[in-house]
Amino acid sequence: MGRSIKVTMAMLMAASLSHAHWTGQCDLLKQTPLQILPMIGRGNELPMLYPETEGNSSTPQFHLYALEEFAGGRGISILTTPERIEAFGNLPSLARGPNEFWSNIYEEREIPGKGRGLIAKKTLHRGDTIFSNTPILILDDDLPDRPKWSRAAVGGLPVATQKLFWELCRPDKSDLVMGRIDVNVFDVEIGGGSFAALFPEIARMNHDCRPNADYYFDPSSMKHTVVATTTIPAGSEISITYIDPHLSRDERVESLSDTWGFPCSCSACTLSDRQSYLSDSRLELIDELRSLYDEDGWAGVSPQMADTLVAVYEQERLHSYAGQAAWLAALTHCAHGNRWETIRYAHHAIELGNLNEEVMVDELDGLGLEELEQLTLEPELGDCWMRARIQDLKGSQTVIL
């Protein structure tokens, strides 16, 4: 499987630096206590692997931090530098207990044409948590010679967790390790650093260009949570998207075939040519309306345009991204002094934003859910209130003068 945009699972290309190489027989050394130890080691020492480094002495040293006791014995392997590992130590907490799974929610089954997938055992509603788990591998984005390092990292996991890794799908048969890692990792931010994290359970979920579930990562708990984004009837497959769902049908089909090696058979990609044309037209309209926000800001867009953006997202069943549209609509109606529309859209945006705040905040100038909560109570006190009318008034005065 792979990643969606949203942010989306990224394809990681193995980096190679001429001044760093792997030594076949690395010495397993004991690490003196770092800030990470009180959190996931509780004073226990962490094993580390030191590579030899040639050339520039300023070249970062990448170490393997492995702890089998992490998350109730699930274990974790982290490949990064001593400087960046301190970011983990600065986090408020790390998951120490078992991962959260609920056997009454889903089961794994064979699905014709797709292999194995997850099927809902009961009706799930928007916002229901499907599962929440910790990563088993975390790879620094700047890691050199990723294939050799990654093999060592997998070997540092408990046996049961290694089994989860080897059960991952591998479209690229040429490399036993990277063939599994490249299409299954997620980009995450931890302590200001960029990493690739591997969560094996979500790899069991099949792709759909119009998925009924989404996911988010909380770096403070190290938990990756999958939630329902719409009603999922019992007996239905639970799906996520591996790619940016805003792409046209032809672009989606090509991307999935090139990266994951399968022809997409989801409902959005098997529409008739006429229906597909209309779907692509709606996606183009979404792009057009969002570009207006980028150019003019929410105070420069009409309420009718904002309403249309929300409606088109709902027509395309892009539930995760509909939260952004509702948020923009709340700000737009606020700017035009429409109190009740502001409140309605703010409530809707909060509901969807709680499913994945990362998608919400990504393109909205860092605004948080707190600002939206204010709009649900007293929109007149928001910075956006009447902003468009004030701008129009200033423009009229300029013309008169």
PDB file of C-alpha atoms in Angstrom, residues 3-10 186-190 193-195 197 199 202 214-219 223-225 227 290 319-324 327 349-369 372:
ATOM      1  CA  ARG A   3       0.356   6.973   1.109  1.00  0.00           C
ATOM      2  CA  SER A   4      -2.175   9.608   0.276  1.00  0.00           C
ATOM      3  CA  ILE A   5      -1.403  13.289   0.162  1.00  0.00           C
ATOM      4  CA  LYS A   6      -2.703  14.468   2.678  1.00  0.00           C
ATOM      5  CA  VAL A   7      -0.671  14.200   3.541  1.00  0.00           C
ATOM      6  CA  THR A   8      -0.436  11.890   2.099  1.00  0.00           C
ATOM      7  CA  MET A   9       2.239   8.082   2.298  1.00  0.00           C
ATOM      8  CA  ALA A  10       5.420   9.193   0.460  1.00  0.00           C
ATOM      9  CA  PHE A 186       4.202   7.822   6.200  1.00  0.00           C
ATOM     10  CA  ASP A 187       5.874  11.211   6.430  1.00  0.00           C
ATOM     11  CA  VAL A 188       5.727  12.476  10.020  1.00  0.00           C
ATOM     12  CA  GLU A 189       7.094  15.462  11.912  1.00  0.00           C
ATOM     13  CA  ILE A 190       8.592  14.807  15.347  1.00  0.00           C
ATOM     14  CA  GLY A 193      12.427  16.872  12.330  1.00  0.00           C
ATOM     15  CA  SER A 194      11.191  14.981   9.283  1.00  0.00           C
ATOM     16  CA  PHE A 195      10.969  11.201   9.447  1.00  0.00           C
ATOM     17  CA  ALA A 197       7.362   6.026   9.992  1.00  0.00           C
ATOM     18  CA  PHE A 199       2.771   1.332  10.855  1.00  0.00           C
ATOM     19  CA  ILE A 202      -2.726   0.313   8.208  1.00  0.00           C
ATOM     20  CA  ASP A 214      -8.660   8.590   7.265  1.00  0.00           C
ATOM     21  CA  TYR A 215      -5.674   8.719   9.593  1.00  0.00           C
ATOM     22  CA  TYR A 216      -3.604  11.155  11.608  1.00  0.00           C
ATOM     23  CA  PHE A 217      -0.381  11.029  13.615  1.00  0.00           C
ATOM     24  CA  ASP A 218       0.007  12.506  17.101  1.00  0.00           C
ATOM     25  CA  PRO A 219       3.744  12.986  17.797  1.00  0.00           C
ATOM     26  CA  LYS A 223       0.098   7.045  17.983  1.00  0.00           C
ATOM     27  CA  HIS A 224      -1.183   6.739  14.404  1.00  0.00           C
ATOM     28  CA  THR A 225      -4.982   6.655  14.511  1.00  0.00           C
ATOM     29  CA  VAL A 227     -10.982   6.950  12.028  1.00  0.00           C
ATOM     30  CA  ARG A 290      -9.409  27.023  -4.003  1.00  0.00           C
ATOM     31  CA  HIS A 319     -14.873  13.771   3.378  1.00  0.00           C
ATOM     32  CA  SER A 320     -11.477  14.514   4.915  1.00  0.00           C
ATOM     33  CA  TYR A 321     -10.951  17.578   2.754  1.00  0.00           C
ATOM     34  CA  ALA A 322     -14.514  18.820   3.121  1.00  0.00           C
ATOM     35  CA  GLY A 323     -13.456  20.138   6.521  1.00  0.00           C
ATOM     36  CA  GLN A 324     -11.198  22.667   4.831  1.00  0.00           C
ATOM     37  CA  TRP A 327     -13.743  26.148   7.403  1.00  0.00           C
ATOM     38  CA  ALA A 349     -15.678  22.252  10.132  1.00  0.00           C
ATOM     39  CA  ILE A 350     -14.941  21.372  13.757  1.00  0.00           C
ATOM     40  CA  GLU A 351     -16.628  17.988  13.364  1.00  0.00           C
ATOM     41  CA  LEU A 352     -14.591  17.176  10.271  1.00  0.00           C
ATOM     42  CA  GLY A 353     -11.443  18.815  11.607  1.00  0.00           C
ATOM     43  CA  ASN A 354     -11.426  16.548  14.629  1.00  0.00           C
ATOM     44  CA  LEU A 355     -11.056  13.642  12.206  1.00  0.00           C
ATOM     45  CA  ASN A 356      -7.801  15.034  10.864  1.00  0.00           C
ATOM     46  CA  GLU A 357      -6.664  18.451  12.059  1.00  0.00           C
ATOM     47  CA  GLU A 358      -3.472  18.134   9.994  1.00  0.00           C
ATOM     48  CA  VAL A 359      -5.467  18.344   6.767  1.00  0.00           C
ATOM     49  CA  MET A 360      -7.465  21.235   8.153  1.00  0.00           C
ATOM     50  CA  VAL A 361      -4.544  23.373   9.284  1.00  0.00           C
ATOM     51  CA  ASP A 362      -2.193  22.512   6.421  1.00  0.00           C
ATOM     52  CA  GLU A 363      -3.379  25.278   4.094  1.00  0.00           C
ATOM     53  CA  LEU A 364      -5.180  27.674   6.427  1.00  0.00           C
ATOM     54  CA  ASP A 365      -2.360  29.876   7.708  1.00  0.00           C
ATOM     55  CA  GLY A 366      -1.933  27.943  10.925  1.00  0.00           C
ATOM     56  CA  LEU A 367      -5.451  28.662  12.214  1.00  0.00           C
ATOM     57  CA  GLY A 368      -6.512  26.196  14.865  1.00  0.00           C
ATOM     58  CA  LEU A 369      -9.776  24.655  15.994  1.00  0.00           C
ATOM     59  CA  LEU A 372     -13.449  27.944  14.940  1.00  0.00           C
TER      60      LEU A 372
END
